[in-house]
Amino acid sequence: MAIATINPATGETVRTFTELTEAEVADRIGVAHERWHNYRRTTFAERAALLHATADLLEKEADDVARMMTTEMGKTLASARAEALKSAKGMRYYADHAEEFLADEPLPDASVVGASRALGRYRPLGVVLAVMPWNFPLWQVMRFAAPALMAGNVGLLKHASNVPQCALYLEDVFRRGGFAEGCFQTLLVSSRQVEPILRDSRVAAATLTGSEPAGRSVAAICGDEVKHTVLELGGSDPFVVMPSADLDRAAETAVTARTQNNGQSCIAAKRFIVHTDVYDEFARKFVARMRALTVGDPFDDTTQVGPLATEQGRTDVEELVDEAVSAGATVLCGGQRPEGPGWFYPPTVITDITREMRIFTEEVFGPVASLYRVADLDEALEIANATSFGLGSNAWTEDPGEIERFIDDLDAGQVFVNGMTVSYPELPFGGVKRSGYGRELSSHGIREFCNLKTVWVG
């Protein structure tokens, strides 16, 4: 894929960019490595001041940054602005809490290990490469960059090839926030250049948010090099509705959970699993709300669902839906691409899905909801867990016993009860199974790229 800004609402190529050469990449890695040796010795207060200054700039420039995001990947302008502000909030969270999260962990009675003093101390690993996706072009990066920088690491960003302006902005805003050259750099490179970067001895670790194949590749390379990784991959999150649920709230939330970011979110609810006692009523409410959504120009304030980010992305969604329909699935709304320019796809609900259909097991990265009818809690859990993914999950019930079953038995990194899955700086974020490993955000996220060093003093 060329490194270019292509407006997904029109298909127009707005701007193209030249890839860095191997020599240029090597030079930037060298700058990062040299910078780390000094930067790791800065204090938490010094790093926090830089991060707060950068957050100030991002907040001030949120409107312009939002227009850039919308142009590059098609999210609605309102959601783009919200993402910019959320990113600034995440930066402030780590600026304010990093020292607490990485405080020494002393052994209360060091004499039990024959020492006068014994503790665990967190130290930064070094240069961290982040391979990031286009769907949340600022927030995904900040989830890595803010904690990594506050821990004393330095960052290299290989962003998705269709959001180069967002990638360059991030390097620029960190520089203008006061971070020294080499603390955070954007590498405009193709995916084929990732392996030699990972194998460079000056790169200590890597984090990737993206597809399962990309995660497998990065994990294999880093495994061969014995380097630490954090992977956040795909998701096919269940949204389970039981008879005691508030159906109006559940249906309204379901629409947002499925169509957020134009349906292009790993933690978007994708499989709606509804108890037979309330299935018909929920389906009626849900389909009516999905059908009523306004699809159009993401710069228009009345638009609720914009285009998919890439032409191939829309093709992938179409193929999954069309294949399911040809095999007997029923479309309750949507299901046909509109005429005209841009990579639009309508909010869609399909049912009568069987296990032989690809849509049963594969993630649909667009505003398409799969609807299932189940007889009881056990069947709901069985279908919810019948996926190779395990990122987020949602359960709607007022029954205390059912709540505990969902919390314990849903195979996911996150369980949200009577609400939709959302990433918060304060809560750990990550998955199980083929949704990846490791955790971002909260105190756990900042510790991922630290060496927990055991200290024993006799």
Coordinates of C-alpha atoms in Angstrom, one line a residue:
M1 CA 0.0 0.0 0.0
A2 CA 1.3 3.4 -0.9
I3 CA 1.8 5.9 1.9
A4 CA -0.9 8.4 1.1
T5 CA -3.9 10.4 2.3
I6 CA -6.9 9.1 0.4
N7 CA -10.2 10.7 1.4
P8 CA -12.5 7.7 1.9
A9 CA -15.6 9.8 1.4
T10 CA -14.6 10.6 -2.2
G11 CA -11.8 8.1 -3.1
E12 CA -9.6 11.1 -4.0
T13 CA -5.9 11.0 -3.3
V14 CA -5.1 14.1 -1.4
R15 CA -1.4 13.7 -0.8
T16 CA 1.3 11.2 -1.2
F17 CA 4.5 10.6 0.8
T18 CA 7.9 9.1 0.1
E19 CA 9.1 6.2 2.2
L20 CA 12.2 6.6 4.2
T21 CA 15.3 4.7 2.9
E22 CA 17.0 2.0 4.9
A23 CA 19.8 4.4 5.6
E24 CA 17.4 7.0 6.9
V25 CA 15.6 4.5 9.1
A26 CA 19.0 3.3 10.5
D27 CA 19.9 6.9 11.3
R28 CA 16.7 7.5 13.2
I29 CA 17.1 4.4 15.2
G30 CA 20.6 5.6 16.1
V31 CA 19.2 9.0 17.2
A32 CA 16.6 7.3 19.3
H33 CA 19.1 4.9 21.0
E34 CA 21.5 7.7 21.8
R35 CA 18.7 9.9 23.1
W36 CA 17.5 7.1 25.4
H37 CA 20.8 7.0 27.3
N38 CA 20.2 10.6 28.5
Y39 CA 16.4 10.6 28.6
R40 CA 16.1 7.6 30.9
R41 CA 17.9 9.7 33.6
T42 CA 15.3 12.5 33.6
T43 CA 13.0 12.7 36.5
F44 CA 9.3 11.9 36.6
A45 CA 8.6 15.6 37.2
E46 CA 10.6 16.6 34.1
R47 CA 8.8 14.1 31.9
A48 CA 5.4 15.0 33.3
A49 CA 6.0 18.7 32.5
L50 CA 6.8 17.8 28.9
L51 CA 3.8 15.5 28.6
H52 CA 1.4 18.1 30.1
A53 CA 2.8 20.7 27.6
T54 CA 2.2 18.3 24.7
A55 CA -1.4 17.7 26.0
D56 CA -1.9 21.4 26.1
L57 CA -1.0 21.7 22.4
L58 CA -3.2 18.8 21.4
E59 CA -6.2 20.3 23.2
K60 CA -5.6 23.7 21.6
E61 CA -5.3 22.1 18.1
A62 CA -8.1 19.5 18.5
D63 CA -10.4 21.0 15.9
D64 CA -7.6 21.0 13.2
V65 CA -6.5 17.6 14.2
A66 CA -10.0 16.3 14.0
R67 CA -10.4 17.6 10.4
M68 CA -7.1 15.8 9.5
M69 CA -8.3 12.5 11.0
T70 CA -11.7 12.7 9.3
T71 CA -10.0 13.5 5.9
E72 CA -7.6 10.5 6.3
M73 CA -9.8 7.8 7.6
G74 CA -13.4 8.9 7.5
K75 CA -14.6 9.0 11.1
T76 CA -17.2 11.6 11.8
L77 CA -15.8 15.0 12.8
A78 CA -17.4 14.9 16.2
S79 CA -15.8 11.5 17.0
A80 CA -12.5 12.7 15.7
R81 CA -12.5 15.7 18.0
A82 CA -13.5 13.5 20.9
E83 CA -10.6 11.2 20.1
A84 CA -8.1 14.1 20.2
L85 CA -9.4 15.3 23.6
K86 CA -9.3 11.7 24.9
S87 CA -5.7 11.4 23.8
A88 CA -4.8 14.5 25.7
K89 CA -6.6 13.1 28.8
G90 CA -4.6 9.9 28.6
M91 CA -1.4 11.9 28.4
R92 CA -2.3 13.8 31.5
Y93 CA -3.3 10.6 33.3
Y94 CA 0.2 9.1 32.9
A95 CA 1.9 12.4 33.6
D96 CA 0.1 12.6 36.9
H97 CA 0.4 8.9 38.0
A98 CA 3.6 7.4 36.4
E99 CA 5.7 8.0 39.5
E100 CA 3.2 6.3 41.7
F101 CA 2.8 3.4 39.3
L102 CA 6.6 2.8 39.0
A103 CA 7.5 3.4 42.6
D104 CA 9.9 1.0 44.2
E105 CA 8.3 -2.2 45.7
P106 CA 10.2 -2.9 48.9
L107 CA 10.1 -6.2 50.7
P108 CA 8.7 -5.3 54.2
D109 CA 11.1 -7.6 55.9
A110 CA 14.3 -7.9 53.9
S111 CA 15.8 -10.1 56.5
V112 CA 13.8 -13.1 55.2
V113 CA 16.1 -13.1 52.2
G114 CA 19.2 -12.3 54.2
A115 CA 19.4 -8.6 53.2
S116 CA 19.3 -5.3 54.8
R117 CA 17.3 -3.9 51.9
A118 CA 15.4 -5.7 49.2
L119 CA 13.0 -4.3 46.5
G120 CA 11.8 -4.3 43.0
R121 CA 12.6 -1.3 40.8
Y122 CA 11.1 -0.5 37.4
R123 CA 13.6 0.7 34.8
P124 CA 12.9 1.5 31.1
L125 CA 13.8 -0.9 28.4
G126 CA 15.0 1.5 25.7
V127 CA 13.7 2.1 22.2
V128 CA 10.2 0.8 21.7
L129 CA 8.7 0.3 18.2
A130 CA 5.0 0.8 17.9
V131 CA 3.1 -0.6 14.8
M132 CA -0.2 1.2 14.9
P133 CA -3.5 1.0 13.0
W134 CA -5.6 3.7 11.3
N135 CA -8.9 3.3 13.0
F136 CA -8.0 5.4 16.1
P137 CA -4.9 7.2 14.7
L138 CA -4.2 9.3 17.8
W139 CA -5.7 7.4 20.7
Q140 CA -4.0 4.1 19.8
V141 CA -0.7 5.8 19.6
M142 CA -1.1 7.7 22.9
R143 CA -2.0 4.4 24.7
F144 CA 1.6 3.4 24.0
A145 CA 3.5 6.7 23.8
A146 CA 2.3 8.4 27.0
P147 CA 3.2 5.5 29.4
A148 CA 6.3 4.6 27.5
L149 CA 7.7 8.1 27.6
M150 CA 6.8 8.6 31.2
A151 CA 8.6 5.3 32.1
G152 CA 11.8 6.7 30.4
N153 CA 11.6 4.8 27.2
V154 CA 11.8 6.5 23.7
G155 CA 9.4 5.7 20.9
L156 CA 9.5 4.9 17.2
L157 CA 6.1 4.9 15.4
K158 CA 5.3 2.9 12.3
H159 CA 1.8 4.1 11.6
A160 CA -0.7 2.7 9.1
S161 CA 0.1 3.8 5.6
N162 CA -3.3 5.6 5.1
V163 CA -2.9 8.1 8.0
P164 CA 0.6 9.6 7.3
Q165 CA -0.5 13.2 8.2
C166 CA -1.7 12.0 11.6
A167 CA 1.6 10.1 12.1
L168 CA 3.7 13.2 11.2
Y169 CA 1.6 15.4 13.4
L170 CA 2.3 13.2 16.4
E171 CA 6.0 13.5 16.0
D172 CA 5.6 17.3 15.6
V173 CA 3.4 17.8 18.6
F174 CA 5.8 15.9 20.9
R175 CA 8.7 18.0 19.6
R176 CA 6.8 21.3 20.1
G177 CA 5.8 20.0 23.6
G178 CA 9.5 20.1 24.5
F179 CA 10.6 16.5 24.0
A180 CA 14.2 16.4 22.7
E181 CA 15.0 15.1 19.3
G182 CA 14.9 11.3 19.3
C183 CA 12.3 10.8 22.1
F184 CA 9.5 10.2 19.7
Q185 CA 9.9 9.7 15.9
T186 CA 7.6 8.8 13.1
L187 CA 9.0 6.4 10.5
L188 CA 7.1 6.6 7.2
V189 CA 7.9 3.1 6.0
S190 CA 6.0 0.2 4.5
S191 CA 5.1 -3.0 6.3
R192 CA 8.0 -4.8 4.6
Q193 CA 10.5 -2.5 6.4
V194 CA 9.2 -3.5 9.9
E195 CA 11.2 -6.8 10.2
P196 CA 14.7 -5.2 9.9
I197 CA 13.7 -2.5 12.4
L198 CA 12.6 -5.2 14.9
R199 CA 15.8 -7.1 14.3
D200 CA 18.0 -4.1 15.0
S201 CA 19.8 -4.6 18.2
R202 CA 19.1 -1.0 19.3
V203 CA 15.3 -1.7 19.4
A204 CA 14.4 -3.2 22.7
A205 CA 10.7 -4.1 22.4
A206 CA 7.6 -3.7 20.3
T207 CA 3.9 -3.1 20.5
L208 CA 1.4 -3.7 17.8
T209 CA -2.3 -3.0 17.5
G210 CA -3.8 -4.5 14.3
S211 CA -4.7 -7.7 12.5
E212 CA -4.0 -11.2 13.6
P213 CA -1.6 -11.9 10.7
A214 CA 0.4 -8.7 11.5
G215 CA 0.5 -9.7 15.1
R216 CA 1.7 -13.2 14.3
S217 CA 4.5 -11.8 12.2
V218 CA 5.7 -9.3 14.8
A219 CA 5.5 -11.9 17.6
A220 CA 7.5 -14.4 15.5
I221 CA 10.2 -12.0 14.7
C222 CA 10.5 -10.7 18.3
G223 CA 10.4 -14.2 19.6
D224 CA 13.3 -15.1 17.4
E225 CA 15.1 -12.0 18.7
V226 CA 14.0 -12.6 22.3
K227 CA 12.3 -9.2 22.6
H228 CA 9.2 -8.2 24.6
T229 CA 6.0 -7.6 22.8
V230 CA 2.5 -6.4 23.5
L231 CA -0.2 -7.4 21.0
E232 CA -3.8 -6.1 20.7
L233 CA -5.3 -7.8 17.7
G234 CA -8.9 -8.4 16.4
G235 CA -12.1 -8.9 18.3
S236 CA -15.5 -10.4 17.6
D237 CA -17.1 -9.1 20.8
P238 CA -20.4 -10.6 22.0
F239 CA -23.3 -8.5 23.2
V240 CA -25.6 -10.7 25.3
V241 CA -29.1 -9.7 26.2
M242 CA -31.0 -11.6 28.8
P243 CA -34.8 -11.3 29.8
S244 CA -34.2 -9.0 32.8
A245 CA -32.3 -6.4 30.7
D246 CA -33.7 -2.9 30.1
L247 CA -34.4 -3.5 26.4
D248 CA -34.6 0.1 25.3
R249 CA -31.3 0.9 26.9
A250 CA -29.8 -2.3 25.5
A251 CA -31.0 -1.6 22.0
E252 CA -29.9 2.0 22.0
T253 CA -26.5 1.1 23.3
A254 CA -26.2 -1.8 20.9
V255 CA -26.4 0.6 17.9
T256 CA -23.6 2.7 19.3
A257 CA -21.6 -0.3 20.2
R258 CA -21.8 -1.7 16.7
T259 CA -21.5 1.5 14.6
Q260 CA -18.9 3.5 16.7
N261 CA -16.1 4.6 14.4
N262 CA -18.2 3.6 11.4
G263 CA -18.1 0.0 12.7
Q264 CA -14.3 -0.1 12.6
S265 CA -13.3 -0.8 16.2
C266 CA -11.8 -4.0 17.6
I267 CA -13.9 -3.6 20.7
A268 CA -17.1 -2.8 18.8
A269 CA -19.9 -5.3 19.7
K270 CA -20.3 -7.5 16.6
R271 CA -22.3 -10.5 17.7
F272 CA -25.7 -9.8 19.4
I273 CA -26.8 -12.9 21.3
V274 CA -30.4 -12.5 22.6
H275 CA -32.5 -14.8 24.9
T276 CA -35.5 -16.1 23.0
D277 CA -37.9 -14.6 25.5
V278 CA -36.9 -11.0 24.4
Y279 CA -35.4 -11.7 21.0
D280 CA -38.3 -10.5 18.9
E281 CA -38.7 -7.2 20.9
F282 CA -35.0 -6.5 21.0
A283 CA -34.6 -7.3 17.3
R284 CA -37.4 -4.9 16.4
K285 CA -36.0 -2.1 18.5
F286 CA -32.4 -2.7 17.3
V287 CA -33.2 -3.0 13.6
A288 CA -35.4 0.1 13.7
R289 CA -32.6 2.2 15.2
M290 CA -29.9 0.8 12.9
R291 CA -32.1 1.5 9.9
A292 CA -32.7 5.1 11.0
L293 CA -29.0 6.1 11.2
T294 CA -27.8 8.8 8.8
V295 CA -25.0 7.7 6.5
G296 CA -23.0 10.4 4.7
D297 CA -20.3 13.0 4.6
P298 CA -18.3 12.6 7.9
F299 CA -17.8 16.4 8.0
D300 CA -21.6 17.0 8.1
D301 CA -22.8 17.4 11.7
T302 CA -25.9 15.3 11.0
T303 CA -24.0 12.3 9.8
Q304 CA -23.9 9.4 12.2
V305 CA -22.0 6.8 10.1
G306 CA -19.3 7.8 7.6
P307 CA -17.4 5.7 5.0
L308 CA -15.2 2.8 5.7
A309 CA -11.5 3.8 5.7
T310 CA -10.4 1.9 2.7
E311 CA -11.8 0.4 -0.5
Q312 CA -10.4 -3.0 0.4
G313 CA -12.1 -2.8 3.8
R314 CA -15.5 -2.3 2.3
T315 CA -14.9 -5.2 -0.1
D316 CA -14.0 -7.4 2.8
V317 CA -17.3 -6.5 4.6
E318 CA -19.3 -7.0 1.4
E319 CA -17.8 -10.4 0.8
L320 CA -18.6 -11.7 4.3
V321 CA -22.2 -10.4 4.1
D322 CA -22.8 -11.6 0.6
E323 CA -21.4 -15.1 1.3
A324 CA -23.6 -15.4 4.4
V325 CA -26.7 -14.4 2.5
S326 CA -26.0 -16.8 -0.4
A327 CA -25.7 -19.6 2.3
G328 CA -29.1 -18.8 3.8
A329 CA -28.6 -15.8 6.2
T330 CA -31.4 -13.2 6.3
V331 CA -30.7 -9.5 6.0
L332 CA -33.0 -7.4 8.3
C333 CA -31.7 -4.1 7.2
G334 CA -28.8 -2.8 5.0
G335 CA -26.7 -5.2 3.2
Q336 CA -26.2 -3.3 -0.1
R337 CA -23.5 -0.8 -0.9
P338 CA -25.0 2.6 -1.9
E339 CA -24.3 4.2 -5.3
G340 CA -21.9 7.0 -5.7
P341 CA -18.3 7.8 -4.7
G342 CA -16.6 6.9 -1.5
W343 CA -16.4 3.7 0.5
F344 CA -19.7 3.7 2.2
Y345 CA -21.6 0.7 3.6
P346 CA -24.9 0.9 5.4
P347 CA -25.7 -0.2 8.9
T348 CA -26.7 -3.8 8.5
V349 CA -28.3 -6.5 10.6
I350 CA -28.3 -10.2 9.6
T351 CA -29.6 -13.3 11.3
D352 CA -30.1 -17.0 10.6
I353 CA -26.3 -17.4 10.7
T354 CA -24.9 -20.9 10.8
R355 CA -21.5 -22.1 12.0
E356 CA -20.4 -23.0 8.4
M357 CA -20.5 -19.3 7.4
R358 CA -17.3 -17.3 7.5
I359 CA -19.2 -14.5 9.3
F360 CA -19.7 -16.8 12.3
T361 CA -16.0 -16.9 13.0
E362 CA -14.4 -13.9 11.3
E363 CA -14.4 -10.3 12.5
V364 CA -16.5 -8.0 10.4
F365 CA -14.8 -4.6 10.4
G366 CA -17.7 -2.5 9.4
P367 CA -21.2 -1.6 10.6
V368 CA -22.6 -5.1 10.3
A369 CA -24.4 -6.8 13.3
S370 CA -24.9 -10.6 13.5
L371 CA -28.0 -11.5 15.5
Y372 CA -28.5 -14.8 17.3
R373 CA -31.4 -16.3 19.3
V374 CA -30.5 -18.5 22.3
A375 CA -32.6 -20.5 24.7
D376 CA -30.8 -19.9 28.0
L377 CA -27.7 -18.6 29.7
D378 CA -25.6 -21.6 28.9
E379 CA -26.3 -21.4 25.2
A380 CA -25.6 -17.7 25.3
L381 CA -22.2 -18.3 26.8
E382 CA -21.4 -21.1 24.4
I383 CA -22.0 -19.0 21.4
A384 CA -20.3 -16.0 22.9
N385 CA -17.2 -18.0 23.5
A386 CA -17.3 -19.9 20.1
T387 CA -14.7 -17.6 18.6
S388 CA -10.9 -17.5 18.4
F389 CA -11.0 -13.9 19.7
G390 CA -11.3 -12.7 23.2
L391 CA -11.0 -8.9 23.5
G392 CA -14.1 -7.3 24.9
S393 CA -17.6 -8.5 25.8
N394 CA -20.9 -7.1 26.9
A395 CA -23.7 -8.6 29.0
W396 CA -27.1 -7.1 29.7
T397 CA -29.0 -8.5 32.7
E398 CA -30.2 -7.4 36.2
D399 CA -29.9 -10.9 37.6
P400 CA -27.0 -11.0 40.2
G401 CA -26.3 -14.7 39.5
E402 CA -26.2 -14.1 35.8
I403 CA -23.9 -11.2 36.2
E404 CA -21.4 -13.3 38.1
R405 CA -21.6 -16.1 35.5
F406 CA -20.8 -13.6 32.7
I407 CA -17.9 -12.1 34.6
D408 CA -16.4 -15.5 35.3
D409 CA -17.2 -17.4 32.1
L410 CA -17.0 -15.0 29.2
D411 CA -13.6 -15.7 27.6
A412 CA -12.5 -12.1 27.1
G413 CA -10.0 -9.6 28.5
Q414 CA -12.9 -7.3 29.4
V415 CA -16.5 -7.7 30.5
F416 CA -18.8 -4.8 30.6
V417 CA -22.2 -5.4 32.2
N418 CA -25.1 -3.2 31.2
G419 CA -22.9 -0.9 29.2
M420 CA -20.7 -1.0 26.1
T421 CA -17.0 -1.8 26.0
V422 CA -14.9 1.4 26.2
S423 CA -11.2 2.0 26.8
Y424 CA -10.4 4.1 29.8
P425 CA -6.9 5.3 30.9
E426 CA -7.8 4.0 34.4
L427 CA -8.6 0.4 33.4
P428 CA -6.4 -2.3 31.9
F429 CA -7.0 -3.0 28.3
G430 CA -6.2 -6.2 26.3
G431 CA -7.3 -9.6 25.2
V432 CA -6.9 -13.3 25.4
K433 CA -6.8 -16.1 22.8
R434 CA -6.1 -14.7 19.3
S435 CA -6.9 -11.1 20.4
G436 CA -3.4 -10.9 21.7
Y437 CA -1.5 -10.6 25.0
G438 CA -0.2 -8.0 27.4
R439 CA -2.1 -5.0 28.7
E440 CA -2.3 -1.4 27.8
L441 CA -3.5 1.5 30.0
S442 CA -3.8 1.7 33.8
S443 CA -0.7 0.8 36.0
H444 CA -0.3 -2.4 34.0
G445 CA 0.2 -0.6 30.7
I446 CA 3.2 1.5 31.9
R447 CA 4.9 -1.6 33.4
E448 CA 4.8 -3.6 30.2
F449 CA 7.9 -1.8 28.9
C450 CA 9.9 -1.8 32.0
N451 CA 12.5 -4.1 33.5
L452 CA 11.3 -5.1 37.0
K453 CA 14.8 -5.2 38.5
T454 CA 15.3 -7.1 41.7
V455 CA 17.6 -5.3 44.2
W456 CA 19.2 -7.1 47.1
V457 CA 21.5 -5.2 49.5
G458 CA 23.4 -7.1 52.1

